Tab-separated table of C-alpha atoms in Angstrom:
chain	number	residue	atom	x	y	z
A	1	THR	CA	0.000	0.000	0.000
A	2	ILE	CA	1.028	3.604	-0.547
A	3	PRO	CA	1.498	5.587	2.691
A	4	THR	CA	-0.845	8.532	3.209
A	5	ALA	CA	0.327	12.103	3.872
A	6	VAL	CA	-0.544	11.674	7.567
A	7	GLU	CA	1.610	8.518	7.807
A	8	MET	CA	4.552	10.275	6.113
A	9	ALA	CA	4.336	13.450	8.241
A	10	GLY	CA	6.958	12.124	10.711
A	11	ALA	CA	9.306	10.804	8.003
A	12	GLN	CA	12.800	12.255	7.721
A	13	ASN	CA	15.119	11.902	4.772
A	14	ARG	CA	18.830	12.115	5.405
A	15	VAL	CA	21.390	12.906	2.724
A	16	MET	CA	25.111	12.380	3.257
A	17	GLY	CA	28.054	12.965	0.952
A	18	GLY	CA	31.797	12.668	1.412
A	19	ALA	CA	35.162	12.918	-0.312
A	20	GLY	CA	38.687	11.944	0.581
A	21	VAL	CA	42.249	11.803	-0.619
A	22	ARG	CA	45.278	9.694	0.322
A	23	VAL	CA	48.856	10.763	-0.335
A	24	ALA	CA	51.680	8.280	0.227
A	25	THR	CA	55.176	7.496	-0.969
A	26	THR	CA	57.881	4.904	-0.284
A	27	PHE	CA	61.594	5.194	0.455
A	28	TRP	CA	63.885	2.173	0.853
A	29	LYS	CA	67.458	1.077	1.403
A	30	VAL	CA	68.950	-2.390	0.954
A	31	ASP	CA	71.741	-3.785	3.140
A	32	ASP	CA	73.214	-6.862	1.417
A	33	SER	CA	75.734	-7.391	4.243
A	34	ALA	CA	73.051	-8.179	6.878
A	35	GLU	CA	73.399	-11.861	7.766
A	36	SER	CA	72.309	-13.860	10.838
A	37	ASP	CA	71.623	-17.596	10.934
A	38	LEU	CA	70.201	-17.257	14.457
A	39	PHE	CA	67.472	-14.781	13.360
A	40	ASP	CA	67.176	-16.213	9.799
A	41	ILE	CA	68.222	-12.865	8.272
A	42	HIS	CA	69.785	-12.966	4.812
A	43	ARG	CA	69.915	-9.392	3.534
A	44	LEU	CA	67.692	-6.564	4.810
A	45	ARG	CA	65.556	-4.070	2.983
A	46	HIS	CA	64.123	-1.202	5.038
A	47	LEU	CA	60.990	0.447	3.613
A	48	ILE	CA	59.641	3.728	5.002
A	49	GLU	CA	56.128	4.728	3.921
A	50	PRO	CA	54.841	8.124	5.089
A	51	GLU	CA	51.110	8.539	4.439
A	52	ILE	CA	48.354	11.071	4.993
A	53	ASP	CA	44.686	10.259	4.575
A	54	LEU	CA	42.109	13.091	4.580
A	55	PHE	CA	38.327	12.724	4.540
A	56	THR	CA	35.381	15.070	4.904
A	57	SER	CA	31.645	14.538	4.774
A	58	ALA	CA	28.409	16.351	5.506
A	59	GLN	CA	24.829	15.348	6.197
A	60	ASN	CA	21.600	17.277	6.517
A	61	ILE	CA	20.358	15.559	9.729
A	62	ASP	CA	22.601	14.542	12.664
A	63	GLN	CA	22.343	11.020	14.047
A	64	ASN	CA	21.225	12.409	17.441
A	65	GLN	CA	18.021	13.681	15.781
A	66	LEU	CA	17.048	10.204	14.559
A	67	PHE	CA	15.585	7.128	16.138
A	68	ILE	CA	18.223	4.444	15.499
A	69	TYR	CA	16.233	1.821	13.634
A	70	ASP	CA	19.042	0.300	11.546
A	71	PRO	CA	22.488	0.929	13.140
A	72	SER	CA	24.311	0.160	9.889
A	73	VAL	CA	22.608	3.206	8.346
A	74	ASP	CA	21.147	5.447	11.050
A	75	ALA	CA	24.178	5.548	13.380
A	76	ILE	CA	26.749	6.706	10.813
A	77	ASN	CA	28.566	9.974	11.437
A	78	ASP	CA	29.583	12.758	9.162
A	79	VAL	CA	33.267	13.269	9.946
A	80	GLN	CA	36.207	15.394	9.056
A	81	ALA	CA	39.235	13.224	9.692
A	82	ALA	CA	42.947	13.001	9.051
A	83	GLN	CA	45.204	10.027	9.549
A	84	VAL	CA	48.919	10.765	9.557
A	85	ALA	CA	51.022	7.608	9.453
A	86	LEU	CA	54.607	6.433	9.262
A	87	ARG	CA	54.762	2.770	8.283
A	88	GLN	CA	58.040	0.848	8.296
A	89	ARG	CA	58.948	-2.650	7.168
A	90	TRP	CA	62.186	-4.593	7.311
A	91	GLN	CA	62.251	-7.399	4.760
A	92	THR	CA	64.658	-10.304	4.443
A	93	LYS	CA	65.142	-13.381	2.276
A	94	ARG	CA	64.146	-16.736	3.727
A	95	GLY	CA	63.849	-20.243	2.346
A	96	GLY	CA	67.339	-21.229	1.213
A	97	PRO	CA	68.981	-21.682	-2.207
A	98	GLY	CA	66.442	-22.221	-4.975
A	99	ARG	CA	63.543	-21.311	-2.641
A	100	TRP	CA	64.348	-17.721	-1.607
A	101	ARG	CA	61.364	-15.486	-0.965
A	102	SER	CA	60.921	-12.031	0.567
A	103	VAL	CA	59.444	-11.888	4.071
A	104	ASP	CA	58.475	-8.907	6.232
A	105	VAL	CA	60.579	-9.845	9.263
A	106	PHE	CA	59.608	-6.753	11.275
A	107	THR	CA	56.930	-4.093	10.789
A	108	PHE	CA	56.422	-0.985	12.877
A	109	ASP	CA	53.582	1.463	12.232
A	110	ILE	CA	52.813	4.657	14.106
A	111	TYR	CA	49.775	6.724	13.184
A	112	ALA	CA	47.572	9.451	14.567
A	113	ASP	CA	43.827	9.581	13.909
A	114	LEU	CA	42.519	13.142	14.222
A	115	PHE	CA	38.862	14.172	13.970
A	116	ALA	CA	37.510	17.722	13.596
A	117	ASN	CA	33.810	17.209	14.338
A	118	GLN	CA	33.256	14.482	16.881
A	119	PRO	CA	29.697	13.609	17.920
A	120	ALA	CA	28.502	14.549	21.413
A	121	MET	CA	29.971	12.416	24.218
A	122	GLU	CA	26.744	10.424	24.728
A	123	PHE	CA	27.094	9.143	21.136
A	124	ARG	CA	30.730	8.062	21.689
A	125	GLN	CA	30.224	5.189	24.072
A	126	PRO	CA	32.379	3.931	25.579
A	127	ALA	CA	33.963	7.409	25.812
A	128	ASP	CA	37.428	6.237	26.831
A	129	PHE	CA	37.731	3.713	23.995
A	130	ARG	CA	40.430	4.282	21.379
A	131	GLY	CA	39.723	6.141	18.173
A	132	GLN	CA	40.014	4.461	14.806
A	133	PHE	CA	39.822	5.818	11.272
A	134	PHE	CA	38.596	3.304	8.677
A	135	SER	CA	39.749	4.578	5.291
A	136	SER	CA	37.545	2.097	3.410
A	137	MET	CA	34.363	3.248	5.239
A	138	PRO	CA	35.156	6.547	7.023
A	139	GLU	CA	31.562	7.110	8.129
A	140	PHE	CA	31.915	4.079	10.436
A	141	SER	CA	35.104	5.401	12.063
A	142	LEU	CA	35.313	5.694	15.834
A	143	PRO	CA	35.714	9.487	16.057
A	144	ARG	CA	38.194	10.022	18.874
A	145	ASN	CA	41.626	11.572	18.502
A	146	SER	CA	44.163	8.820	19.116
A	147	LEU	CA	47.767	7.771	18.736
A	148	ASN	CA	48.376	4.150	17.700
A	149	LEU	CA	51.438	1.907	17.358
A	150	ASP	CA	51.532	-1.586	15.840
A	151	ALA	CA	54.545	-3.923	15.667
A	152	ILE	CA	55.009	-7.462	14.336
A	153	TRP	CA	58.189	-9.552	14.534
A	154	ARG	CA	57.999	-12.674	12.388
A	155	ILE	CA	60.501	-14.913	14.128
A	156	SER	CA	59.888	-17.792	11.703
A	157	ASP	CA	57.302	-18.949	9.199
A	158	THR	CA	55.173	-20.268	12.061
A	159	THR	CA	55.868	-17.845	14.929
A	160	ALA	CA	55.253	-14.117	15.294
A	161	VAL	CA	55.240	-11.666	18.178
A	162	LEU	CA	52.534	-8.986	17.972
A	163	SER	CA	52.266	-5.751	19.889
A	164	ASP	CA	50.007	-2.726	19.747
A	165	LEU	CA	49.427	0.395	21.768
A	166	SER	CA	46.532	2.829	21.481
A	167	GLN	CA	46.145	6.062	23.368
A	168	ASN	CA	42.890	8.021	23.339
A	169	LEU	CA	43.977	11.680	23.216
A	170	ASP	CA	40.517	13.001	24.143
A	171	TYR	CA	40.000	11.256	27.475
């Protein structure tokens, strides 16, 4: 059936649009003299990847003016965000003669997620949780300014040590 004008009187239509840009580059240096049988290092290549990711969006109705019926749609935020990152990788050769392959033996990433228009505190629950910028779906980001570090040491093909640190800069 087609809704009547009385039934549609409480309806709200929300429009949202956004745009973003990512700028990144890579620098590297190879050290052919690096050799350690204990750590399975046979040559090292250090890659440094600075990156900046910018995103902005706007909507005509804020989420706090809506009844959240479908969280995957109604709870999205319009955000202005920047992620500034410095990603580093150290690669080596593993596998032996005739089977050499490149492996990321150690990675270390540090990045800051910065948001210009965060929703009111009652819409950022839990408030002390870390922020996170999702570049593939920025409207679902967790809009809190934060500093994040990630590290992975691949000791062997079957063993890795992981570490991460996140600091909420707003709380």
